[in-house]
Amino acid sequence: MPTSKVSAVTFLSEDVFELVLERDGVIFRPGDCFAIANPSGVSRPYSASSGNKEACLRFIIRRMPNGQVSQWLAARAPGDAVDITLPFGWFRPGHHLDDGGDPNDQSIFVATGTGIAPFRVRCGVPGTYGRSSVFMGSAA
Ligand SMILES: Cc1cc2nc3c(=O)[nH]c(=O)nc-3n(C[C@H](O)[C@H](O)[C@H](O)COP(=O)(O)OP(=O)(O)OC[C@H]3O[C@@H](n4cnc5c(N)ncnc54)[C@H](O)[C@@H]3O)c2cc1C
């Protein structure tokens, strides 16, 4: 499995953090995810939350109680290496403009919690898809 270096781990709340990795030129599409493994080889899929024109890879991850991978990732520091697969996925709603999609297409998404990740990237890359709106639900 390829490795990438941690650039930053930033907690956004008590349990949710942003993991930023060096991108190393990896090409992906909004909605794709990557499997990230702990040193025991246990891997979990995470949706990229960064735009595919950004120089880094960003993930928004919830630290699960006793979670094998999310707890380990939450404890990473800049410079640490992590094993990460190439991108894969099936969440590619709508038609990518590069594939002849219509810029007048409109999409509305509803997401909660860290499930916002693939929608954030989808809406954060102007000129990739038609117009998108995201409604995010969260506990008060
Ligand atoms: C396509 C896809 C994209 C995803 N994208 C994201 C994302 O962007 N961000 C994100 O945060 N997550 C995402 N996930 C979820 C992520 O892959 C992991 O499932 C999550 O991080 C938990 O993994 P973990 O190894 O930390 O926890 P695990 O070790 O899998 O444990 C999960 C929870 O179950 C509990 N548990 C484990 N075994 C038992 C048991 N026998 N009995 C009772 N409880 C048990 C653990 O204590 C823990 O609280 C995505 C999942 C998919 C399928």
JSON list of C-alpha atoms and ligand atoms in Angstrom, two decimals:
[
{"chain": "A", "resi": 1, "resn": "MET", "atom": "CA", "xyz": [0.00, 0.00, 0.00]},
{"chain": "A", "resi": 2, "resn": "PRO", "atom": "CA", "xyz": [1.40, 3.49, -0.83]},
{"chain": "A", "resi": 3, "resn": "THR", "atom": "CA", "xyz": [2.30, 5.77, 2.05]},
{"chain": "A", "resi": 4, "resn": "SER", "atom": "CA", "xyz": [1.66, 9.46, 2.57]},
{"chain": "A", "resi": 5, "resn": "LYS", "atom": "CA", "xyz": [2.94, 11.94, 5.14]},
{"chain": "A", "resi": 6, "resn": "VAL", "atom": "CA", "xyz": [0.73, 13.70, 7.66]},
{"chain": "A", "resi": 7, "resn": "SER", "atom": "CA", "xyz": [0.74, 17.50, 7.26]},
{"chain": "A", "resi": 8, "resn": "ALA", "atom": "CA", "xyz": [-1.68, 18.29, 10.08]},
{"chain": "A", "resi": 9, "resn": "VAL", "atom": "CA", "xyz": [-4.28, 16.88, 12.47]},
{"chain": "A", "resi": 10, "resn": "THR", "atom": "CA", "xyz": [-6.67, 19.60, 13.61]},
{"chain": "A", "resi": 11, "resn": "PHE", "atom": "CA", "xyz": [-9.52, 18.95, 16.00]},
{"chain": "A", "resi": 12, "resn": "LEU", "atom": "CA", "xyz": [-12.74, 20.69, 14.94]},
{"chain": "A", "resi": 13, "resn": "SER", "atom": "CA", "xyz": [-14.63, 19.47, 18.03]},
{"chain": "A", "resi": 14, "resn": "GLU", "atom": "CA", "xyz": [-13.96, 17.00, 20.84]},
{"chain": "A", "resi": 15, "resn": "ASP", "atom": "CA", "xyz": [-14.44, 14.01, 18.52]},
{"chain": "A", "resi": 16, "resn": "VAL", "atom": "CA", "xyz": [-14.10, 15.29, 14.97]},
{"chain": "A", "resi": 17, "resn": "PHE", "atom": "CA", "xyz": [-10.78, 16.16, 13.41]},
{"chain": "A", "resi": 18, "resn": "GLU", "atom": "CA", "xyz": [-9.38, 17.11, 10.04]},
{"chain": "A", "resi": 19, "resn": "LEU", "atom": "CA", "xyz": [-6.54, 14.94, 8.80]},
{"chain": "A", "resi": 20, "resn": "VAL", "atom": "CA", "xyz": [-4.39, 16.60, 6.13]},
{"chain": "A", "resi": 21, "resn": "LEU", "atom": "CA", "xyz": [-2.04, 14.41, 4.09]},
{"chain": "A", "resi": 22, "resn": "GLU", "atom": "CA", "xyz": [0.47, 15.18, 1.39]},
{"chain": "A", "resi": 23, "resn": "ARG", "atom": "CA", "xyz": [-1.25, 14.46, -1.92]},
{"chain": "A", "resi": 24, "resn": "ASP", "atom": "CA", "xyz": [1.76, 13.32, -3.95]},
{"chain": "A", "resi": 25, "resn": "GLY", "atom": "CA", "xyz": [-0.02, 14.08, -7.24]},
{"chain": "A", "resi": 26, "resn": "VAL", "atom": "CA", "xyz": [-2.83, 11.57, -6.70]},
{"chain": "A", "resi": 27, "resn": "ILE", "atom": "CA", "xyz": [-5.76, 12.16, -9.07]},
{"chain": "A", "resi": 28, "resn": "PHE", "atom": "CA", "xyz": [-9.29, 11.65, -7.76]},
{"chain": "A", "resi": 29, "resn": "ARG", "atom": "CA", "xyz": [-12.86, 12.79, -8.33]},
{"chain": "A", "resi": 30, "resn": "PRO", "atom": "CA", "xyz": [-15.15, 14.48, -5.81]},
{"chain": "A", "resi": 31, "resn": "GLY", "atom": "CA", "xyz": [-16.94, 11.72, -3.90]},
{"chain": "A", "resi": 32, "resn": "ASP", "atom": "CA", "xyz": [-14.05, 9.25, -4.11]},
{"chain": "A", "resi": 33, "resn": "CYS", "atom": "CA", "xyz": [-12.70, 7.68, -0.96]},
{"chain": "A", "resi": 34, "resn": "PHE", "atom": "CA", "xyz": [-9.38, 6.22, 0.11]},
{"chain": "A", "resi": 35, "resn": "ALA", "atom": "CA", "xyz": [-8.70, 3.33, 2.48]},
{"chain": "A", "resi": 36, "resn": "ILE", "atom": "CA", "xyz": [-6.31, 4.29, 5.27]},
{"chain": "A", "resi": 37, "resn": "ALA", "atom": "CA", "xyz": [-4.65, 1.61, 7.40]},
{"chain": "A", "resi": 38, "resn": "ASN", "atom": "CA", "xyz": [-3.22, 1.49, 10.90]},
{"chain": "A", "resi": 39, "resn": "PRO", "atom": "CA", "xyz": [0.16, -0.23, 11.51]},
{"chain": "A", "resi": 40, "resn": "SER", "atom": "CA", "xyz": [-1.64, -3.57, 12.06]},
{"chain": "A", "resi": 41, "resn": "GLY", "atom": "CA", "xyz": [-2.96, -3.40, 8.51]},
{"chain": "A", "resi": 42, "resn": "VAL", "atom": "CA", "xyz": [-6.57, -2.72, 9.54]},
{"chain": "A", "resi": 43, "resn": "SER", "atom": "CA", "xyz": [-7.99, -0.29, 6.99]},
{"chain": "A", "resi": 44, "resn": "ARG", "atom": "CA", "xyz": [-11.14, 1.85, 6.77]},
{"chain": "A", "resi": 45, "resn": "PRO", "atom": "CA", "xyz": [-12.53, 3.93, 3.89]},
{"chain": "A", "resi": 46, "resn": "TYR", "atom": "CA", "xyz": [-12.61, 7.73, 4.25]},
{"chain": "A", "resi": 47, "resn": "SER", "atom": "CA", "xyz": [-14.10, 10.21, 1.79]},
{"chain": "A", "resi": 48, "resn": "ALA", "atom": "CA", "xyz": [-11.82, 13.02, 0.66]},
{"chain": "A", "resi": 49, "resn": "SER", "atom": "CA", "xyz": [-13.20, 16.39, 1.74]},
{"chain": "A", "resi": 50, "resn": "SER", "atom": "CA", "xyz": [-10.67, 18.47, -0.21]},
{"chain": "A", "resi": 51, "resn": "GLY", "atom": "CA", "xyz": [-11.08, 19.73, -3.73]},
{"chain": "A", "resi": 52, "resn": "ASN", "atom": "CA", "xyz": [-9.28, 17.88, -6.46]},
{"chain": "A", "resi": 53, "resn": "LYS", "atom": "CA", "xyz": [-7.43, 21.07, -7.33]},
{"chain": "A", "resi": 54, "resn": "GLU", "atom": "CA", "xyz": [-5.93, 21.42, -3.81]},
{"chain": "A", "resi": 55, "resn": "ALA", "atom": "CA", "xyz": [-2.30, 20.46, -3.22]},
{"chain": "A", "resi": 56, "resn": "CYS", "atom": "CA", "xyz": [-3.16, 18.29, -0.20]},
{"chain": "A", "resi": 57, "resn": "LEU", "atom": "CA", "xyz": [-5.66, 15.57, 0.71]},
{"chain": "A", "resi": 58, "resn": "ARG", "atom": "CA", "xyz": [-8.13, 16.41, 3.48]},
{"chain": "A", "resi": 59, "resn": "PHE", "atom": "CA", "xyz": [-10.38, 14.10, 5.48]},
{"chain": "A", "resi": 60, "resn": "ILE", "atom": "CA", "xyz": [-12.97, 14.89, 8.14]},
{"chain": "A", "resi": 61, "resn": "ILE", "atom": "CA", "xyz": [-12.98, 12.00, 10.60]},
{"chain": "A", "resi": 62, "resn": "ARG", "atom": "CA", "xyz": [-14.92, 11.19, 13.74]},
{"chain": "A", "resi": 63, "resn": "ARG", "atom": "CA", "xyz": [-12.81, 9.60, 16.48]},
{"chain": "A", "resi": 64, "resn": "MET", "atom": "CA", "xyz": [-14.89, 6.54, 17.43]},
{"chain": "A", "resi": 65, "resn": "PRO", "atom": "CA", "xyz": [-14.70, 5.16, 20.99]},
{"chain": "A", "resi": 66, "resn": "ASN", "atom": "CA", "xyz": [-12.18, 2.29, 20.83]},
{"chain": "A", "resi": 67, "resn": "GLY", "atom": "CA", "xyz": [-12.11, 2.62, 17.04]},
{"chain": "A", "resi": 68, "resn": "GLN", "atom": "CA", "xyz": [-9.11, 0.78, 15.63]},
{"chain": "A", "resi": 69, "resn": "VAL", "atom": "CA", "xyz": [-8.27, 3.22, 12.85]},
{"chain": "A", "resi": 70, "resn": "SER", "atom": "CA", "xyz": [-9.89, 6.55, 13.76]},
{"chain": "A", "resi": 71, "resn": "GLN", "atom": "CA", "xyz": [-8.24, 6.56, 17.23]},
{"chain": "A", "resi": 72, "resn": "TRP", "atom": "CA", "xyz": [-4.85, 5.86, 15.71]},
{"chain": "A", "resi": 73, "resn": "LEU", "atom": "CA", "xyz": [-5.28, 8.58, 13.09]},
{"chain": "A", "resi": 74, "resn": "ALA", "atom": "CA", "xyz": [-6.38, 11.09, 15.73]},
{"chain": "A", "resi": 75, "resn": "ALA", "atom": "CA", "xyz": [-3.05, 10.58, 17.48]},
{"chain": "A", "resi": 76, "resn": "ARG", "atom": "CA", "xyz": [-0.89, 11.25, 14.40]},
{"chain": "A", "resi": 77, "resn": "ALA", "atom": "CA", "xyz": [1.50, 14.22, 14.19]},
{"chain": "A", "resi": 78, "resn": "PRO", "atom": "CA", "xyz": [2.97, 16.13, 11.24]},
{"chain": "A", "resi": 79, "resn": "GLY", "atom": "CA", "xyz": [5.62, 14.07, 9.48]},
{"chain": "A", "resi": 80, "resn": "ASP", "atom": "CA", "xyz": [4.15, 10.69, 10.45]},
{"chain": "A", "resi": 81, "resn": "ALA", "atom": "CA", "xyz": [3.64, 8.20, 7.63]},
{"chain": "A", "resi": 82, "resn": "VAL", "atom": "CA", "xyz": [0.28, 6.54, 6.97]},
{"chain": "A", "resi": 83, "resn": "ASP", "atom": "CA", "xyz": [-0.62, 3.77, 4.56]},
{"chain": "A", "resi": 84, "resn": "ILE", "atom": "CA", "xyz": [-3.29, 4.88, 2.11]},
{"chain": "A", "resi": 85, "resn": "THR", "atom": "CA", "xyz": [-4.70, 3.26, -1.04]},
{"chain": "A", "resi": 86, "resn": "LEU", "atom": "CA", "xyz": [-5.29, 4.95, -4.35]},
{"chain": "A", "resi": 87, "resn": "PRO", "atom": "CA", "xyz": [-8.76, 6.54, -4.65]},
{"chain": "A", "resi": 88, "resn": "PHE", "atom": "CA", "xyz": [-11.82, 4.45, -5.38]},
{"chain": "A", "resi": 89, "resn": "GLY", "atom": "CA", "xyz": [-15.53, 4.95, -5.08]},
{"chain": "A", "resi": 90, "resn": "TRP", "atom": "CA", "xyz": [-18.95, 4.94, -6.52]},
{"chain": "A", "resi": 91, "resn": "PHE", "atom": "CA", "xyz": [-20.43, 8.16, -5.11]},
{"chain": "A", "resi": 92, "resn": "ARG", "atom": "CA", "xyz": [-20.30, 10.28, -8.25]},
{"chain": "A", "resi": 93, "resn": "PRO", "atom": "CA", "xyz": [-23.81, 11.68, -8.64]},
{"chain": "A", "resi": 94, "resn": "GLY", "atom": "CA", "xyz": [-24.46, 13.96, -11.57]},
{"chain": "A", "resi": 95, "resn": "HIS", "atom": "CA", "xyz": [-22.32, 14.34, -14.63]},
{"chain": "A", "resi": 96, "resn": "HIS", "atom": "CA", "xyz": [-18.77, 15.63, -14.45]},
{"chain": "A", "resi": 97, "resn": "LEU", "atom": "CA", "xyz": [-18.44, 18.61, -16.81]},
{"chain": "A", "resi": 98, "resn": "ASP", "atom": "CA", "xyz": [-15.29, 17.04, -18.29]},
{"chain": "A", "resi": 99, "resn": "ASP", "atom": "CA", "xyz": [-17.50, 14.13, -19.38]},
{"chain": "A", "resi": 100, "resn": "GLY", "atom": "CA", "xyz": [-19.99, 16.35, -21.18]},
{"chain": "A", "resi": 101, "resn": "GLY", "atom": "CA", "xyz": [-22.11, 17.23, -18.14]},
{"chain": "A", "resi": 102, "resn": "ASP", "atom": "CA", "xyz": [-24.49, 20.18, -18.44]},
{"chain": "A", "resi": 103, "resn": "PRO", "atom": "CA", "xyz": [-23.45, 23.21, -16.32]},
{"chain": "A", "resi": 104, "resn": "ASN", "atom": "CA", "xyz": [-27.17, 23.95, -15.88]},
{"chain": "A", "resi": 105, "resn": "ASP", "atom": "CA", "xyz": [-27.72, 20.67, -13.99]},
{"chain": "A", "resi": 106, "resn": "GLN", "atom": "CA", "xyz": [-28.68, 21.29, -10.37]},
{"chain": "A", "resi": 107, "resn": "SER", "atom": "CA", "xyz": [-28.26, 18.96, -7.38]},
{"chain": "A", "resi": 108, "resn": "ILE", "atom": "CA", "xyz": [-29.45, 19.18, -3.78]},
{"chain": "A", "resi": 109, "resn": "PHE", "atom": "CA", "xyz": [-27.79, 17.07, -1.09]},
{"chain": "A", "resi": 110, "resn": "VAL", "atom": "CA", "xyz": [-28.65, 16.46, 2.56]},
{"chain": "A", "resi": 111, "resn": "ALA", "atom": "CA", "xyz": [-25.93, 15.15, 4.92]},
{"chain": "A", "resi": 112, "resn": "THR", "atom": "CA", "xyz": [-25.19, 14.87, 8.62]},
{"chain": "A", "resi": 113, "resn": "GLY", "atom": "CA", "xyz": [-22.00, 14.82, 10.70]},
{"chain": "A", "resi": 114, "resn": "THR", "atom": "CA", "xyz": [-18.81, 13.65, 8.98]},
{"chain": "A", "resi": 115, "resn": "GLY", "atom": "CA", "xyz": [-21.04, 12.43, 6.13]},
{"chain": "A", "resi": 116, "resn": "ILE", "atom": "CA", "xyz": [-20.65, 15.97, 4.83]},
{"chain": "A", "resi": 117, "resn": "ALA", "atom": "CA", "xyz": [-17.16, 15.12, 3.50]},
{"chain": "A", "resi": 118, "resn": "PRO", "atom": "CA", "xyz": [-17.99, 13.98, -0.06]},
{"chain": "A", "resi": 119, "resn": "PHE", "atom": "CA", "xyz": [-20.59, 16.74, -0.47]},
{"chain": "A", "resi": 120, "resn": "ARG", "atom": "CA", "xyz": [-18.20, 19.44, 0.71]},
{"chain": "A", "resi": 121, "resn": "VAL", "atom": "CA", "xyz": [-15.68, 18.52, -1.97]},
{"chain": "A", "resi": 122, "resn": "ARG", "atom": "CA", "xyz": [-18.40, 18.17, -4.58]},
{"chain": "A", "resi": 123, "resn": "CYS", "atom": "CA", "xyz": [-19.57, 21.75, -3.92]},
{"chain": "A", "resi": 124, "resn": "GLY", "atom": "CA", "xyz": [-16.12, 23.19, -3.33]},
{"chain": "A", "resi": 125, "resn": "VAL", "atom": "CA", "xyz": [-14.72, 22.71, -6.80]},
{"chain": "A", "resi": 126, "resn": "PRO", "atom": "CA", "xyz": [-16.20, 25.33, -9.14]},
{"chain": "A", "resi": 127, "resn": "GLY", "atom": "CA", "xyz": [-16.37, 24.33, -12.78]},
{"chain": "A", "resi": 128, "resn": "THR", "atom": "CA", "xyz": [-16.49, 20.61, -12.02]},
{"chain": "A", "resi": 129, "resn": "TYR", "atom": "CA", "xyz": [-20.23, 19.99, -11.86]},
{"chain": "A", "resi": 130, "resn": "GLY", "atom": "CA", "xyz": [-23.42, 22.03, -12.32]},
{"chain": "A", "resi": 131, "resn": "ARG", "atom": "CA", "xyz": [-24.87, 23.99, -9.43]},
{"chain": "A", "resi": 132, "resn": "SER", "atom": "CA", "xyz": [-25.05, 22.10, -6.10]},
{"chain": "A", "resi": 133, "resn": "SER", "atom": "CA", "xyz": [-26.62, 22.92, -2.73]},
{"chain": "A", "resi": 134, "resn": "VAL", "atom": "CA", "xyz": [-25.89, 21.06, 0.50]},
{"chain": "A", "resi": 135, "resn": "PHE", "atom": "CA", "xyz": [-28.05, 21.04, 3.62]},
{"chain": "A", "resi": 136, "resn": "MET", "atom": "CA", "xyz": [-26.19, 19.81, 6.70]},
{"chain": "A", "resi": 137, "resn": "GLY", "atom": "CA", "xyz": [-27.89, 18.40, 9.78]},
{"chain": "A", "resi": 138, "resn": "SER", "atom": "CA", "xyz": [-26.18, 18.36, 13.15]},
{"chain": "A", "resi": 139, "resn": "ALA", "atom": "CA", "xyz": [-27.14, 17.78, 16.77]},
{"chain": "A", "resi": 140, "resn": "ALA", "atom": "CA", "xyz": [-27.68, 21.00, 18.72]},
{"chain": "B", "resi": 1, "resn": "LIG", "atom": "C1", "xyz": [-17.55, 4.85, 1.73]},
{"chain": "B", "resi": 1, "resn": "LIG", "atom": "C2", "xyz": [-17.26, 5.24, 3.16]},
{"chain": "B", "resi": 1, "resn": "LIG", "atom": "C3", "xyz": [-16.75, 6.50, 3.42]},
{"chain": "B", "resi": 1, "resn": "LIG", "atom": "C4", "xyz": [-16.51, 6.89, 4.76]},
{"chain": "B", "resi": 1, "resn": "LIG", "atom": "N1", "xyz": [-16.04, 8.14, 5.00]},
{"chain": "B", "resi": 1, "resn": "LIG", "atom": "C5", "xyz": [-15.85, 8.55, 6.28]},
{"chain": "B", "resi": 1, "resn": "LIG", "atom": "C6", "xyz": [-15.41, 9.89, 6.56]},
{"chain": "B", "resi": 1, "resn": "LIG", "atom": "O1", "xyz": [-15.20, 10.71, 5.67]},
{"chain": "B", "resi": 1, "resn": "LIG", "atom": "N2", "xyz": [-15.23, 10.23, 7.87]},
{"chain": "B", "resi": 1, "resn": "LIG", "atom": "C7", "xyz": [-15.47, 9.33, 8.91]},
{"chain": "B", "resi": 1, "resn": "LIG", "atom": "O2", "xyz": [-15.31, 9.71, 10.07]},
{"chain": "B", "resi": 1, "resn": "LIG", "atom": "N3", "xyz": [-15.87, 8.07, 8.66]},
{"chain": "B", "resi": 1, "resn": "LIG", "atom": "C8", "xyz": [-16.05, 7.65, 7.39]},
{"chain": "B", "resi": 1, "resn": "LIG", "atom": "N4", "xyz": [-16.45, 6.35, 7.14]},
{"chain": "B", "resi": 1, "resn": "LIG", "atom": "C9", "xyz": [-16.50, 5.41, 8.27]},
{"chain": "B", "resi": 1, "resn": "LIG", "atom": "C10", "xyz": [-15.07, 4.81, 8.50]},
{"chain": "B", "resi": 1, "resn": "LIG", "atom": "O3", "xyz": [-14.72, 4.01, 7.38]},
{"chain": "B", "resi": 1, "resn": "LIG", "atom": "C11", "xyz": [-14.97, 3.91, 9.76]},
{"chain": "B", "resi": 1, "resn": "LIG", "atom": "O4", "xyz": [-16.05, 3.01, 9.76]},
{"chain": "B", "resi": 1, "resn": "LIG", "atom": "C12", "xyz": [-14.95, 4.69, 11.07]},
{"chain": "B", "resi": 1, "resn": "LIG", "atom": "O5", "xyz": [-13.90, 5.65, 11.08]},
{"chain": "B", "resi": 1, "resn": "LIG", "atom": "C13", "xyz": [-14.74, 3.75, 12.28]},
{"chain": "B", "resi": 1, "resn": "LIG", "atom": "O6", "xyz": [-13.54, 3.02, 12.09]},
{"chain": "B", "resi": 1, "resn": "LIG", "atom": "P1", "xyz": [-12.62, 2.61, 13.35]},
{"chain": "B", "resi": 1, "resn": "LIG", "atom": "O7", "xyz": [-11.63, 1.60, 12.85]},
{"chain": "B", "resi": 1, "resn": "LIG", "atom": "O8", "xyz": [-12.10, 3.81, 14.05]},
{"chain": "B", "resi": 1, "resn": "LIG", "atom": "O9", "xyz": [-13.66, 1.95, 14.33]},
{"chain": "B", "resi": 1, "resn": "LIG", "atom": "P2", "xyz": [-13.98, 0.37, 14.47]},
{"chain": "B", "resi": 1, "resn": "LIG", "atom": "O10", "xyz": [-12.84, -0.33, 15.07]},
{"chain": "B", "resi": 1, "resn": "LIG", "atom": "O11", "xyz": [-14.47, -0.14, 13.15]},
{"chain": "B", "resi": 1, "resn": "LIG", "atom": "O12", "xyz": [-15.19, 0.44, 15.49]},
{"chain": "B", "resi": 1, "resn": "LIG", "atom": "C14", "xyz": [-16.32, 1.27, 15.23]},
{"chain": "B", "resi": 1, "resn": "LIG", "atom": "C15", "xyz": [-17.13, 1.37, 16.52]},
{"chain": "B", "resi": 1, "resn": "LIG", "atom": "O13", "xyz": [-17.73, 0.08, 16.77]},
{"chain": "B", "resi": 1, "resn": "LIG", "atom": "C16", "xyz": [-17.38, -0.32, 18.08]},
{"chain": "B", "resi": 1, "resn": "LIG", "atom": "N5", "xyz": [-17.23, -1.80, 18.07]},
{"chain": "B", "resi": 1, "resn": "LIG", "atom": "C17", "xyz": [-16.29, -2.49, 17.41]},
{"chain": "B", "resi": 1, "resn": "LIG", "atom": "N6", "xyz": [-16.47, -3.82, 17.62]},
{"chain": "B", "resi": 1, "resn": "LIG", "atom": "C18", "xyz": [-17.55, -3.93, 18.43]},
{"chain": "B", "resi": 1, "resn": "LIG", "atom": "C19", "xyz": [-18.24, -5.02, 18.99]},
{"chain": "B", "resi": 1, "resn": "LIG", "atom": "N7", "xyz": [-17.86, -6.29, 18.77]},
{"chain": "B", "resi": 1, "resn": "LIG", "atom": "N8", "xyz": [-19.31, -4.77, 19.76]},
{"chain": "B", "resi": 1, "resn": "LIG", "atom": "C20", "xyz": [-19.71, -3.50, 19.99]},
{"chain": "B", "resi": 1, "resn": "LIG", "atom": "N9", "xyz": [-19.10, -2.41, 19.50]},
{"chain": "B", "resi": 1, "resn": "LIG", "atom": "C21", "xyz": [-18.04, -2.63, 18.72]},
{"chain": "B", "resi": 1, "resn": "LIG", "atom": "C22", "xyz": [-16.09, 0.40, 18.40]},
{"chain": "B", "resi": 1, "resn": "LIG", "atom": "O14", "xyz": [-15.91, 0.57, 19.80]},
{"chain": "B", "resi": 1, "resn": "LIG", "atom": "C23", "xyz": [-16.27, 1.72, 17.72]},
{"chain": "B", "resi": 1, "resn": "LIG", "atom": "O15", "xyz": [-16.94, 2.65, 18.53]},
{"chain": "B", "resi": 1, "resn": "LIG", "atom": "C24", "xyz": [-16.73, 5.98, 5.83]},
{"chain": "B", "resi": 1, "resn": "LIG", "atom": "C25", "xyz": [-17.25, 4.69, 5.53]},
{"chain": "B", "resi": 1, "resn": "LIG", "atom": "C26", "xyz": [-17.51, 4.34, 4.22]},
{"chain": "B", "resi": 1, "resn": "LIG", "atom": "C27", "xyz": [-18.09, 2.95, 3.96]}
]
